[in-house]
Coordinates of C-alpha atoms in Angstrom, one line a residue:
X1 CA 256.1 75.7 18.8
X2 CA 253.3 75.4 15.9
X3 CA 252.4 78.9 14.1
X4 CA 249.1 78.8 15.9
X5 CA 251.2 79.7 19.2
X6 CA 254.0 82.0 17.5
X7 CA 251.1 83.9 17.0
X8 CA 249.5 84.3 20.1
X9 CA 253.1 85.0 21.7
X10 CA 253.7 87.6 18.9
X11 CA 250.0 88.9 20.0
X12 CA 250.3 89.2 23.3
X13 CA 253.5 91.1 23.5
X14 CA 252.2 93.4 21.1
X15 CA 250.1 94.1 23.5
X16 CA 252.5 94.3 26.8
X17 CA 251.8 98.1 27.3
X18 CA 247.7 97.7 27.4
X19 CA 248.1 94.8 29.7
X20 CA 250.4 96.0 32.2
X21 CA 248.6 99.7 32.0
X22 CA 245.6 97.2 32.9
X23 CA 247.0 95.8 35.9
X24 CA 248.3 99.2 37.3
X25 CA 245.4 100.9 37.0
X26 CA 243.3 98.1 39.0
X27 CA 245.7 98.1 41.6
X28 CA 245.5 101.4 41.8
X29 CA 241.8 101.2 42.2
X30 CA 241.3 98.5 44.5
X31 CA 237.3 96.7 44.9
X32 CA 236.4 94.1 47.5
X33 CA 233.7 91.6 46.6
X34 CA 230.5 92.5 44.4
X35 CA 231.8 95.8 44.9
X36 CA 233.9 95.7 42.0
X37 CA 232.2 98.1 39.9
X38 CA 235.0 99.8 38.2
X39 CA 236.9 97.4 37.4
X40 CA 234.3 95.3 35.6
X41 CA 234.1 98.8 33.4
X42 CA 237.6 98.5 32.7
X43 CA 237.1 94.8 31.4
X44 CA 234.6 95.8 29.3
X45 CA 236.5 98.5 27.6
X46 CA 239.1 96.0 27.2
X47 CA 237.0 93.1 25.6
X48 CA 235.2 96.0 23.5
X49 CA 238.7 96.9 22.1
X50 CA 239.0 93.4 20.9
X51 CA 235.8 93.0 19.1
X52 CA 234.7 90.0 21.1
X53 CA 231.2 89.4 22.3
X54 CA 230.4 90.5 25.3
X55 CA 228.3 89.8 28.2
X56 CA 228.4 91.8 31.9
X57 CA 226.6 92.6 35.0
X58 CA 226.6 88.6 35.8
X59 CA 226.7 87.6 39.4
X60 CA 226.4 91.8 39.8
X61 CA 230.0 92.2 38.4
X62 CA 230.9 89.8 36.5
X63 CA 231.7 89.2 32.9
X64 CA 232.1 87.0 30.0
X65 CA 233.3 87.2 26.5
X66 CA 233.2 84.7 23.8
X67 CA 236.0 83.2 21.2
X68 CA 234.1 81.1 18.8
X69 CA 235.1 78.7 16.1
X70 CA 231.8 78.7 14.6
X71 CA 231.9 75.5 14.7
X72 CA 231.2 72.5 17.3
X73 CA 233.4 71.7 19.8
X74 CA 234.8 71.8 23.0
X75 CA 234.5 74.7 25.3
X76 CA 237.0 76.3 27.3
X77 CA 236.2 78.7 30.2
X78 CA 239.8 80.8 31.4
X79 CA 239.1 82.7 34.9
X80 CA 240.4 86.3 36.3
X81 CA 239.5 87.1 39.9
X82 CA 238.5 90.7 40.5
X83 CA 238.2 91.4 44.0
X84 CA 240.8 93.0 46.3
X85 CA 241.1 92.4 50.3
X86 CA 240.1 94.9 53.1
X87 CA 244.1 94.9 54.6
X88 CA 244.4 99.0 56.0
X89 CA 247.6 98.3 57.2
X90 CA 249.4 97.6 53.6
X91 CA 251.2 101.0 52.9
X92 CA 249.3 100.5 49.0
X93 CA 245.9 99.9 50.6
X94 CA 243.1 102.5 49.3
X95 CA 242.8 105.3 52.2
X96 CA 238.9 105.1 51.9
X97 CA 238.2 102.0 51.8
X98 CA 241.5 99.7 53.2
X99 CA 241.5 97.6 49.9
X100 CA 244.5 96.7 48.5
X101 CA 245.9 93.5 45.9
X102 CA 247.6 91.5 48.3
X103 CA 246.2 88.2 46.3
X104 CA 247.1 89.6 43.3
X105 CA 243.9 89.6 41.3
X106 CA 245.1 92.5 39.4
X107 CA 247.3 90.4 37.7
X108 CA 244.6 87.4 37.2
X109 CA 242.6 89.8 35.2
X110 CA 245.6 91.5 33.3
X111 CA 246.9 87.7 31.9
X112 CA 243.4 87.2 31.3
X113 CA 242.6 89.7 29.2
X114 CA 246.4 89.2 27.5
X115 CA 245.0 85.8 26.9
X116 CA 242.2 87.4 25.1
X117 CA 244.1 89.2 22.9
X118 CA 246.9 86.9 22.3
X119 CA 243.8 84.6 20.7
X120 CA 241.4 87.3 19.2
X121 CA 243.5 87.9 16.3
X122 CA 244.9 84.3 14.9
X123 CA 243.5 82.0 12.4
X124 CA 242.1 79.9 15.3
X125 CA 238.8 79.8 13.5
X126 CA 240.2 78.3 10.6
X127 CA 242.2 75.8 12.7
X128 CA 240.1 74.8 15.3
X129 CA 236.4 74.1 16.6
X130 CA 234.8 75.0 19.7
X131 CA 234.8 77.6 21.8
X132 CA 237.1 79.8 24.4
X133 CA 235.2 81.8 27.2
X134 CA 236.7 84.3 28.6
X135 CA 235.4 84.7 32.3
X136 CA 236.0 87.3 35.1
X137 CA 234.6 86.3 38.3
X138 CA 233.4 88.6 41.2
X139 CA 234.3 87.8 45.0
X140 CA 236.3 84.9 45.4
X141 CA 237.9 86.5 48.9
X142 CA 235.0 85.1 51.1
X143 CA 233.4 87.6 53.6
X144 CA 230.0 88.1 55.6
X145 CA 230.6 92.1 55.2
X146 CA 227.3 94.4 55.2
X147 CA 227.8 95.1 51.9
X148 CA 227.4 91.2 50.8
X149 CA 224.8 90.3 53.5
X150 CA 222.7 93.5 51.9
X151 CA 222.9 91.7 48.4
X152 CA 222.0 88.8 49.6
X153 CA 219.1 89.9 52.2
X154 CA 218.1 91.5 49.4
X155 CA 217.9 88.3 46.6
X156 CA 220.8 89.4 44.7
X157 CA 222.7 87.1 45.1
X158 CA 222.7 83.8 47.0
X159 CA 226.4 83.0 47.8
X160 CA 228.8 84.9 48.9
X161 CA 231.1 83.5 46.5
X162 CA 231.2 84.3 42.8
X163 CA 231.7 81.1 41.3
X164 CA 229.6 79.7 43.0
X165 CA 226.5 82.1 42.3
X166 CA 228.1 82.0 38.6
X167 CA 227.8 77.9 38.9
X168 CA 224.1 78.4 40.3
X169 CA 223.1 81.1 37.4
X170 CA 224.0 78.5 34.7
X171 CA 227.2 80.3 33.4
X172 CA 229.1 77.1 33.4
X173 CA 226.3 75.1 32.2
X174 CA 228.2 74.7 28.5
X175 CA 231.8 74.8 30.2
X176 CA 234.0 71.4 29.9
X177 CA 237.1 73.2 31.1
X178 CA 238.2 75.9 33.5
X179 CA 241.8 77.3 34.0
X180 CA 242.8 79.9 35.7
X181 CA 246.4 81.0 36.9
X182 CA 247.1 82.7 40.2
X183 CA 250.0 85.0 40.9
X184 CA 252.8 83.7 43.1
X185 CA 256.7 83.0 42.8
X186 CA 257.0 79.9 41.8
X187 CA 255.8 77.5 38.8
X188 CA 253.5 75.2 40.4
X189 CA 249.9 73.3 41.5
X190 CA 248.8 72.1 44.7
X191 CA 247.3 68.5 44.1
X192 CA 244.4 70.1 46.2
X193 CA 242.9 72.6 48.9
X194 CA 240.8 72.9 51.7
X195 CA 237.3 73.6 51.3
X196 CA 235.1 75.4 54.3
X197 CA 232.2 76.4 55.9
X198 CA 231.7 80.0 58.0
X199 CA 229.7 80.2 61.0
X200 CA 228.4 84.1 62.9
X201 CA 227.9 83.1 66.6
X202 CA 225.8 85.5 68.3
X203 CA 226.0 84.6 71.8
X204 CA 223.2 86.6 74.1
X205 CA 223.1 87.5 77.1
X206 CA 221.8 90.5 79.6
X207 CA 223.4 93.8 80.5
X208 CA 224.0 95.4 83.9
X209 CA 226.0 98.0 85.7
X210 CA 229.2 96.3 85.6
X211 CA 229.6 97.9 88.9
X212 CA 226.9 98.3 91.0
X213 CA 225.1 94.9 89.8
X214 CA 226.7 92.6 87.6
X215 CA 225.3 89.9 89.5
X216 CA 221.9 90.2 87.5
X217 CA 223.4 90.7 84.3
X218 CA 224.4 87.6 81.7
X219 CA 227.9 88.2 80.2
X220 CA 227.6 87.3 76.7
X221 CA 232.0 88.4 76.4
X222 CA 232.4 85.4 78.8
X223 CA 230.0 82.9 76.9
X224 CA 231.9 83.7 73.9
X225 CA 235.3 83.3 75.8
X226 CA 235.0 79.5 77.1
X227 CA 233.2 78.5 73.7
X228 CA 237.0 80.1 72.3
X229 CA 238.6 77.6 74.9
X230 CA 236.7 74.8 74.0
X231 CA 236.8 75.1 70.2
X232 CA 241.1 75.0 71.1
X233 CA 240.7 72.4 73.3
X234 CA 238.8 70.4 70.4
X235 CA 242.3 71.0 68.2
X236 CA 244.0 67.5 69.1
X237 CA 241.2 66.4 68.1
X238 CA 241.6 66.6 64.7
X239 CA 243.1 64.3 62.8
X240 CA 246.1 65.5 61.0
X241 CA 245.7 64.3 57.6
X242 CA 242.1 65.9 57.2
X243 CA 244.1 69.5 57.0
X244 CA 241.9 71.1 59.9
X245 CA 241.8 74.5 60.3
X246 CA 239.6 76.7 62.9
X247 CA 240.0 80.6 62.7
X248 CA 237.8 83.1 64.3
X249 CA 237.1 86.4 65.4
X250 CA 235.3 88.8 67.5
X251 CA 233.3 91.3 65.5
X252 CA 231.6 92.7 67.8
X253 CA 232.5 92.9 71.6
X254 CA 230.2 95.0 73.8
X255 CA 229.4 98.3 74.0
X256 CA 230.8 99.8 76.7
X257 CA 233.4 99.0 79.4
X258 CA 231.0 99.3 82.2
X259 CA 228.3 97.5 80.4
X260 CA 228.0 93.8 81.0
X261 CA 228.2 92.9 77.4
X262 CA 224.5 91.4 76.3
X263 CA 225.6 90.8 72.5
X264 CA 228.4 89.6 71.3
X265 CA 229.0 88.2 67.6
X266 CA 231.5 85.9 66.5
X267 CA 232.5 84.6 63.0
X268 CA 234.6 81.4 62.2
X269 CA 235.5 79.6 59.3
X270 CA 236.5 75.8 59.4
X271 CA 238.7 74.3 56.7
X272 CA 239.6 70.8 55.8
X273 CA 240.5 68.4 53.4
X274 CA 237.4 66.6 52.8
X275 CA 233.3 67.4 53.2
X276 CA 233.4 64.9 55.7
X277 CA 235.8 66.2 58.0
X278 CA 234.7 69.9 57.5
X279 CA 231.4 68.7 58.9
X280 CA 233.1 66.9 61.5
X281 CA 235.2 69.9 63.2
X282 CA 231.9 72.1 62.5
X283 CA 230.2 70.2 64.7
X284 CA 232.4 70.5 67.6
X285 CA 232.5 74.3 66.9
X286 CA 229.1 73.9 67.4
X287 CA 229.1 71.9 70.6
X288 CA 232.1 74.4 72.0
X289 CA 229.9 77.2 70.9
X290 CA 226.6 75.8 72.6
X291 CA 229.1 74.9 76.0
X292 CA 230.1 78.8 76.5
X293 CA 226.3 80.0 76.6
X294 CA 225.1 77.2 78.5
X295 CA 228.0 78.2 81.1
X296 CA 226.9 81.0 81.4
X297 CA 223.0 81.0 81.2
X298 CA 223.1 82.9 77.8
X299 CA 221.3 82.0 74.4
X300 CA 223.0 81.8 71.2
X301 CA 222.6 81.9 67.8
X302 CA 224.7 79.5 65.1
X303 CA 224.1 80.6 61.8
X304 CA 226.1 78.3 59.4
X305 CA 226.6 79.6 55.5
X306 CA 228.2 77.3 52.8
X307 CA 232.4 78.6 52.5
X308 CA 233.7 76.5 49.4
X309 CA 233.9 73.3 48.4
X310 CA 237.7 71.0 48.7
X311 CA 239.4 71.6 45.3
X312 CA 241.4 68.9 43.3
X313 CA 243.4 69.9 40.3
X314 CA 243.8 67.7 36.8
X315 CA 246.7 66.0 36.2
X316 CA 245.8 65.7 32.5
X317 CA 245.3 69.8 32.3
X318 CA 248.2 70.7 34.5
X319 CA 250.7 68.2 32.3
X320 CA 249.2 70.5 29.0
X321 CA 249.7 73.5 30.9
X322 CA 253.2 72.0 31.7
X323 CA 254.4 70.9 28.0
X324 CA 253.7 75.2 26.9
X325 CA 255.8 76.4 29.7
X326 CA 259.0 74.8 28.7
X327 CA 258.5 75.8 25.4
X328 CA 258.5 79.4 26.7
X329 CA 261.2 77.8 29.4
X330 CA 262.5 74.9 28.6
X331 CA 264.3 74.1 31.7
X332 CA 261.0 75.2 33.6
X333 CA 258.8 72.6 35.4
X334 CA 255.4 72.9 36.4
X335 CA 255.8 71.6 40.0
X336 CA 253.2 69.3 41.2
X337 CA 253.3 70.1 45.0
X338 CA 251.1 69.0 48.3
X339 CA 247.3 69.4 49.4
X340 CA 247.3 73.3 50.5
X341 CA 245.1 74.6 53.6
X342 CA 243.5 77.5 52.4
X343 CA 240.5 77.8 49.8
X344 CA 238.9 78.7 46.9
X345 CA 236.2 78.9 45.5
X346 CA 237.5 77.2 42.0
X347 CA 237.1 74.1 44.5
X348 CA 233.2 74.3 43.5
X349 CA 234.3 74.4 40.1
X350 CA 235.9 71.3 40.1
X351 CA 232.9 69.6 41.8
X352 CA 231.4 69.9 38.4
X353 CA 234.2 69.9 35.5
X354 CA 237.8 69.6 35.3
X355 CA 240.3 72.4 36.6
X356 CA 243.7 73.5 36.7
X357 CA 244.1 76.3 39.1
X358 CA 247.7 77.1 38.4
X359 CA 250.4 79.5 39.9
X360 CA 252.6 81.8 38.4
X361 CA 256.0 83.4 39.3
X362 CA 256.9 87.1 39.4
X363 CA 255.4 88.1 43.2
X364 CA 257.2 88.0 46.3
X365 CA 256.2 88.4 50.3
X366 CA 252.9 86.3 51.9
X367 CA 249.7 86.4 50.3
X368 CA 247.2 88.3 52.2
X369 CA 250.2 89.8 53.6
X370 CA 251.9 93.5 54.6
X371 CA 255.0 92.2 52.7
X372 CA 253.6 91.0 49.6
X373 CA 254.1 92.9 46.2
X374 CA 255.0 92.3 42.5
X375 CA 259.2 92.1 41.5
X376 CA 258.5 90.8 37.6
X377 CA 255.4 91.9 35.8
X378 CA 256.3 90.3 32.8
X379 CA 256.4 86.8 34.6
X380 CA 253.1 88.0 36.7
X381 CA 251.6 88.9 33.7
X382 CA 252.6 88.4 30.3
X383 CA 253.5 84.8 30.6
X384 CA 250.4 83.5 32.3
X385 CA 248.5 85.3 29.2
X386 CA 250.5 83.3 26.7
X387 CA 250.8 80.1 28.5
X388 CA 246.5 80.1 29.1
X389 CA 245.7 81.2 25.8
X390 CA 248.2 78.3 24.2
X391 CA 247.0 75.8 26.8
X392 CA 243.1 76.4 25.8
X393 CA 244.2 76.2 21.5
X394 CA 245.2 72.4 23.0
X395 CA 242.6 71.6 24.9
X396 CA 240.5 72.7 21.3
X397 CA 242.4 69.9 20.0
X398 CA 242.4 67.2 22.7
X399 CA 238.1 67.4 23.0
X400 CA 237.0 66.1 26.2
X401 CA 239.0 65.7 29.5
X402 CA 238.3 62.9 32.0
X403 CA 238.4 63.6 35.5
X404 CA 239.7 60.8 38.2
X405 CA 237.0 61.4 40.5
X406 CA 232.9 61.7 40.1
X407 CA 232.0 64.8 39.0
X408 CA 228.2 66.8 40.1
X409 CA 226.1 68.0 37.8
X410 CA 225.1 71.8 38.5
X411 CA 221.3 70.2 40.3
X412 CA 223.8 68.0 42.7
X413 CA 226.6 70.5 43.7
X414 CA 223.4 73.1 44.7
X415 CA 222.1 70.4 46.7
X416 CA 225.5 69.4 48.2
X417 CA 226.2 73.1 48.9
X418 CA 222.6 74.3 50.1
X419 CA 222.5 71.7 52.8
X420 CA 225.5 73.5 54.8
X421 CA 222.9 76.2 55.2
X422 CA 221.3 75.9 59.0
X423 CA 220.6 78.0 61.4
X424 CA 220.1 77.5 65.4
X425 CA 218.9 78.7 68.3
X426 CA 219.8 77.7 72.1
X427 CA 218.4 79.4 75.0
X428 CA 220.0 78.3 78.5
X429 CA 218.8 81.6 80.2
X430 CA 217.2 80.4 83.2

């Protein structure tokens, strides 16, 4: 290990209180997305204790702080996620509101910020050229919640995911790097994810005295019901190596028992492995969707809004990543391991510029999950500060990093991304 890194090691432990005090205190004050007002206060204060330019209130809450050489060069971007979940049932979850960490974004933004200061005070300057930029990004956890529908109704924001409002604001415009490292228990990266799309389903129908005369009513419960059938019976369908994955629920479900229900909304994500296939399984949703109103003589709504797009990790990043892990742990691999189901919204990312979305050990239990909570802060947190900050002081070194695959440029990923945007209306009320 070079001086350089000594030093940022040396930095960040002497830090170890601030950070893990950081962490605490945002788990004890969980925000769900956009929402995360007080924690972007307690970045600030953080980067302001470090003397490093500062920028805030992007994409409503997020932040970003700059490291630079003075000099021209590569630059860097390293990512903390801020949001929390909405999971009442976790015996840590907020009593107000239901949030809680179960993703562990608390930690994210703790080795973040440690990466910050393992850096801020070295001779990097003197050493290197470029730049590291420090970024902490709102509302990765996808949701169509009032609170995000408001901000966008209202032309705050456009998409419900941060990075990808970041991406469409220009804050990644100057980027040729991102890293970021997600909690977890073991030293790995998935070779890729899923990406998505959501779909609300309002299916509409016409109330009656469930009673007296549900003949003349139109039960919008049912129309929902068999499109639920059909979108199962569409599962062997799909093919096994696209990763397929269709998940929905009722949010709203009539409003009362002896009611026939005339509104009922749905809302559905569908993952997969490629665009291709997300757009294939979306379509039968569609179809299944259509099939339960026209059953039942209802009309419906399909309102379809961009999820995020398939992510694939760099080889190149994760094998730098890699070679500062053993020298913290020299018996300690960075596991390269399969494609991975679920999403993020770091996939966009990589649709314009090479990323290593990374995971860390120190957290046990599910993610998402009643069971899951932190066993090793120091593994959680301290190591993923060193290991990001001494992985970006190569990647100043190394320059430019080749992707495998063709990369968008910010104009093509909006148009990619913007053209999962429809909505539709069927009426089969006769």
């Amino acid at each position: 290990m070079d001086e350089l890194k000594k030093q940022i090691c040396r930095n960040v432990d002497d830090n170890r209180a601030m950070i893990l005090e950081l962490a605490e205190e945002i788990w004890n004050n969980p925000e769900t997305g956009y929402q995360e007002f007080e924690t972007a206060l307690l970045v600030k204060k953080f980067f302001e204790k470090l003397n490093l330019p500062f920028a805030g209130n992007i994409a409503v809450t997020g932040s970003k702080a700059v490291l630079d050489t003075g000099k021209p060069g590569p630059s860097i971007a390293l990512l903390g996620e801020l949001d929390a979940l909405y999971l009442p049932s976790h015996e840590a979850a907020d009593k107000k509101s239901g949030a809680v960490h179960v993703c562990g974004h608390h930690l994210q933004i703790a080795s973040l910020l440690g990466a910050a200061a393992g850096l801020a005070e070295t001779k990097i300057k003197d050493e290197l050229c470029g730049k590291i930029i420090f970024i902490t990004v709102p509302s990765e956890e996808f949701g169509m919640d009032e609170s995000r529908t408001a901000l966008k109704r209202d032309g705050k924001i456009e998409f419900f995911g941060g990075k990808q409002e970041m991406i469409s604001r220009g804050i990644f415009d100057d980027i040729d790097v991102a890293i970021m490292v997600h909690s977890g228990n073991e030293y790995h990266y998935p070779v890729s994810y899923n990406g998505f799309v959501a779909k609300k389903i309002v299916f509409k129908g016409k109330a009656a005295h469930a009673g007296v005369s549900p003949e003349s009513g139109i039960n919008a419960l049912y129309a929902a019901n068999m499109a639920l059938n059909a979108i199962n019976a569409q599962r062997e369908t799909f093919c096994d190596e696209d990763s397929v994955r269709v998940h929905g629920i009722i949010i709203n479900g009539g409003d009362a028992v002896n009611i026939i229900p005339d509104t009922i909304e749905m809302e559905v994500q569908i993952r997969a492995r490629t665009i291709s296939a997300i757009r294939d399984a979306a379509a039968k949703v569609d179809r299944s969707a259509r099939a339960g109103a026209m059953a039942m003589g209802a009309a419906i709504e399909i309102e379809t809004v961009p999820g995020y797009m398939p992510l694939r990790n760099n080889d190149t990043i994760a094998g730098i990543y890699e070679k500062n892990l053993k020298m913290l742990h020299s018996e300690a691999c960075l596991k390269k391991t399969g494609h991975r189901a679920s999403s993020t919204d770091m996939g966009d990312l990589s649709c314009i510029i090479p990323v290593l979305h990374a995971y860390s050990c120190g957290v046990e239990g599910k993610f998402h999950s009643c069971d899951f909570h932190v066993v090793d802060m120091s593994k959680a947190c301290i190591e993923p500060a060193k290991l990001m900050a001494m992985t970006a002081v190569d990647l100043l070194k190394i320059g430019k990093i080749s992707s495998d695959y063709q990369l968008m440029n910010r104009e093509e990923y909006l148009e990619n991304i913007r053209n999962f945007a429809v909505k539709q209306n069927f009426n089969y009320q006769e």
